[in-house]
C-alpha angles and dihedrals in degrees: 000000000000093000113110121240092250092052092048091054091044091050090051091051089048092052093047091046090050089051091051092047091049090047090050092048092049092047090048089050092050091047089050090051092051092047093047090050092049092046091050093050094044096045095047096041093048092047092052091042091055091046091050092048089049090047091052091050092049091049091051090047089054090052093047093047091049092047091050090052092048092046091049091052093048092048091047088051090056090051099255122141114252130185110261108239134152095244093169094058092048090049092049092055091049091047091052091051090048090051089053091051091051091050092049093048092048091051094046094047090053093049095045091048092057092045098047120141093222142015090249090055091047091051090052091051089047091055091046090051090050092049090047092051092050091047089048091053091049090045092051091054090044092050093049094047091045089051091052091048092049091050087054088050089053090048090047090237095157097176094054091047092052093044094054095040097088093048093047091048090052091049090048092053090047090052093050090046089050091052089050090051090050088051089052089051088051090052088054089049090051090050090049089049091052090050090048092050090047091050091048089050092048092048091048092047092049092047091048091049092049091046090048091051090049091048091050091049092048090047091051090049091051091047090050092050092049091048091050093047092050109030100041095059090046091052090050091051091047090052089049092049090048091056090049089052089057090055099258104142094168095078124092128190121239092206098108128138143096099294126088094267091047093051090047090051092049091050092048091050090052090047092051090050090052091046091051092050090047092048091050092049091045092050092049093045091047091052090050090048092050091051092048091049091052090051091049091050092050090048091049091051091050091048090050090054090049092050090051091053091047090050091051090050091051089051090052091048090052090051090050092051089048091054089049089060090054099039120039090178092066095048096105094046093045091045090055090050090048091050090051091047091046092052090050088050090052090053090048089049091053090049090049089048091055092047091050090050090051089049091052091051091049089050090052091050091048091050093049092048091048090052090050090050090049091051092051091049091050089051088052089051090053090052092051089050089053089052089050089055090051091050088050089055091050089048090051090050090051091049091050090048088051090052091046091051089050091053090047090051090051091050090047092051090050090051091058120199094356091056095055094101089046089054090052090054090047091053091049089051091050090051089050092050091050092049091049091049092050090050091053090050090054092048091048089052091052091048090050090055091048090049092051090051090049092049090049090051091049091051092049092047092049090049089052091050090049092049091048089051090049090049089050090054092049091046090052089051089050090051091052091047092050090048090052090046091052090050091050091048089054089050089050091052091051090046094053091046088055089049090054091045095046126028090184090070093047096112093047091047091049091053091048090048091049091050091048091049090050090053091046090051091052091046090049091051090049091048091049091051091048091048091053090050091050089050091050091048091049089049090051090046090052091050090049091049090051090050091050089048090053091051092047091050089060090074121076109214 
C-alpha cells in the first residue's frame, strides 16, 4: 500500500468514529421513536380519560338536576315550599354540553383507532368505540325521556312525571353503566398501549444491542486490519535487519513503497548494497595487503642475510688489515684480497640498495591501500549513521503513536460505556507503539556493534598506515646508509690501489682502511638493526592483514 502509517491509523480512527457516530444516531433515533410512541399513547389516553371523566360527571349532573326537578314537583304537590328555579333550562345546558362530549369522544375514538401503533391497540380502540356507541344510544333515549319528563315537570303534570320516573331512572343507570364500561374499554386500551410501548422499547433495545455488537465487530476488524498493515511490514524489516546483523549481505527486503516502511526498506537495501561493495573492496584490498606484507617480509629476510654476509666481509677485511700491520711482505697480496672483497661489498651494497628501494615502494603501496581501506570504512560509518537517523525517525513515530493512544484512551474513558471499544483500539495502538519502540532499540544496538567494529577497523588501518610510513622512513635511512657504504667501499678500493702503488704510504693507507672498515662495521650494524625492524613491521603488517581478512570473512556476499 502507498498509504503512510500515520494515514492508515488516521483512517482507522475515522472509520471507528463514523461507526460510533452512526451507532449514536441510530440509538438516538430509536429512543426518539420510543419517546414518540409513549407520548402519543399518554397524550391520547389522558385526553380520552379526561373526556370520559367529564362525560361521567356531566351524566351524573343530568341525573341530579332531573331528580331535583322531580323532587321539587313532588314536594310542591304535597304543599311544601320549594325554591323556584328553572330546572329545565339548567338541564338543557348540561345536556348540550354532554352531547358535545359524546361527539368529541366519538370523533377521537375513530381517529385514534385508524392511527393505532399496533393491532392490539386498534382492537382496544374498536371495543371502546363500540361501547361508546352503545352508551350514546342509551344516553340519547335517556336524554329524550328526561326531556319529556322535565317538560311534564314544567307543565306541572305530576302524574306523568311520576309515571316516567322509574323508566328515566333505569335509563340513567344504564347510561352511567355504559360510561363505566367505556372507561373499562379505555383501561384495556391503556394496557394495550403500555404493551405496545414495552414492545417498541424491547425492539429498539434489541436493535441497538445488535447494532452495537456489529459496530464492535467491525471496529475489531478495522483494528486488526490496521495492525496487520503496520506491524507485519515492521516485522519483515526487523527480520531483514537481524540477518544483516549476522553478516548475511545476500538478503534483500521486499518492503518497498512510498510509505515510511517502504522508504526504510529501500534505504536498507541501498545500505546493504553499499556494505556488500565495501566488503568486497575490503576483502580484495586486505588480500593485496597480505601479499605485499609477505613480500616485504621476504625482502627483509633477504636483506638481513645480505647484511650478515657484508658484516662477515668487513670482519675479514679487518683481519686482513691487521695482518698488514704485522707483515709488510704480504701487503700487496692482502691489498689485492681487500680490493676484491671491497668490490664484492660494493656489489652487495648495490643489491641492498635495490632491495631497500623495492621495500620503500612496497611500503608506499601498503600505505595507499591502508588509506583506501580507511576511506571505505569511513563511508560505511556514514551509512550506519544514516541508518541511525532513520531509526530515530521510526522511534519518534512510535512515541507519537504512544501519545496518541494515551489521548485516545483518555477520550474513551471520558466517553464511558460507549467508549469501551475505542479504549480497546487505543490499547492496541499503545502496544503497537511499544513494540515499534523496542524494535528500534534492537536495531540501534546492532548499529552500535557495527559502529564499534568499524571504529576498530579504522584504528587498525591507521596503525598499519603509520607502521608502513615508519617502515618507509627506516627504508630510506637504509638506502642512505648503503649509499654511504658503497661510497666508502669505493674509497677503500682506491686506498688499497694506492697501497699497491706506493709502499711509502702503507701506514697512512692502513689507517684509512681501518677507519673505513670501522665505518662499514657501524653501517652494517645499523643496516642489520633496520632490517630487523623492517622484518618486525612486515610481521605486524601480516598479522593486521590476517585480522582484516578474518573481519571480511564474517560477511556473506
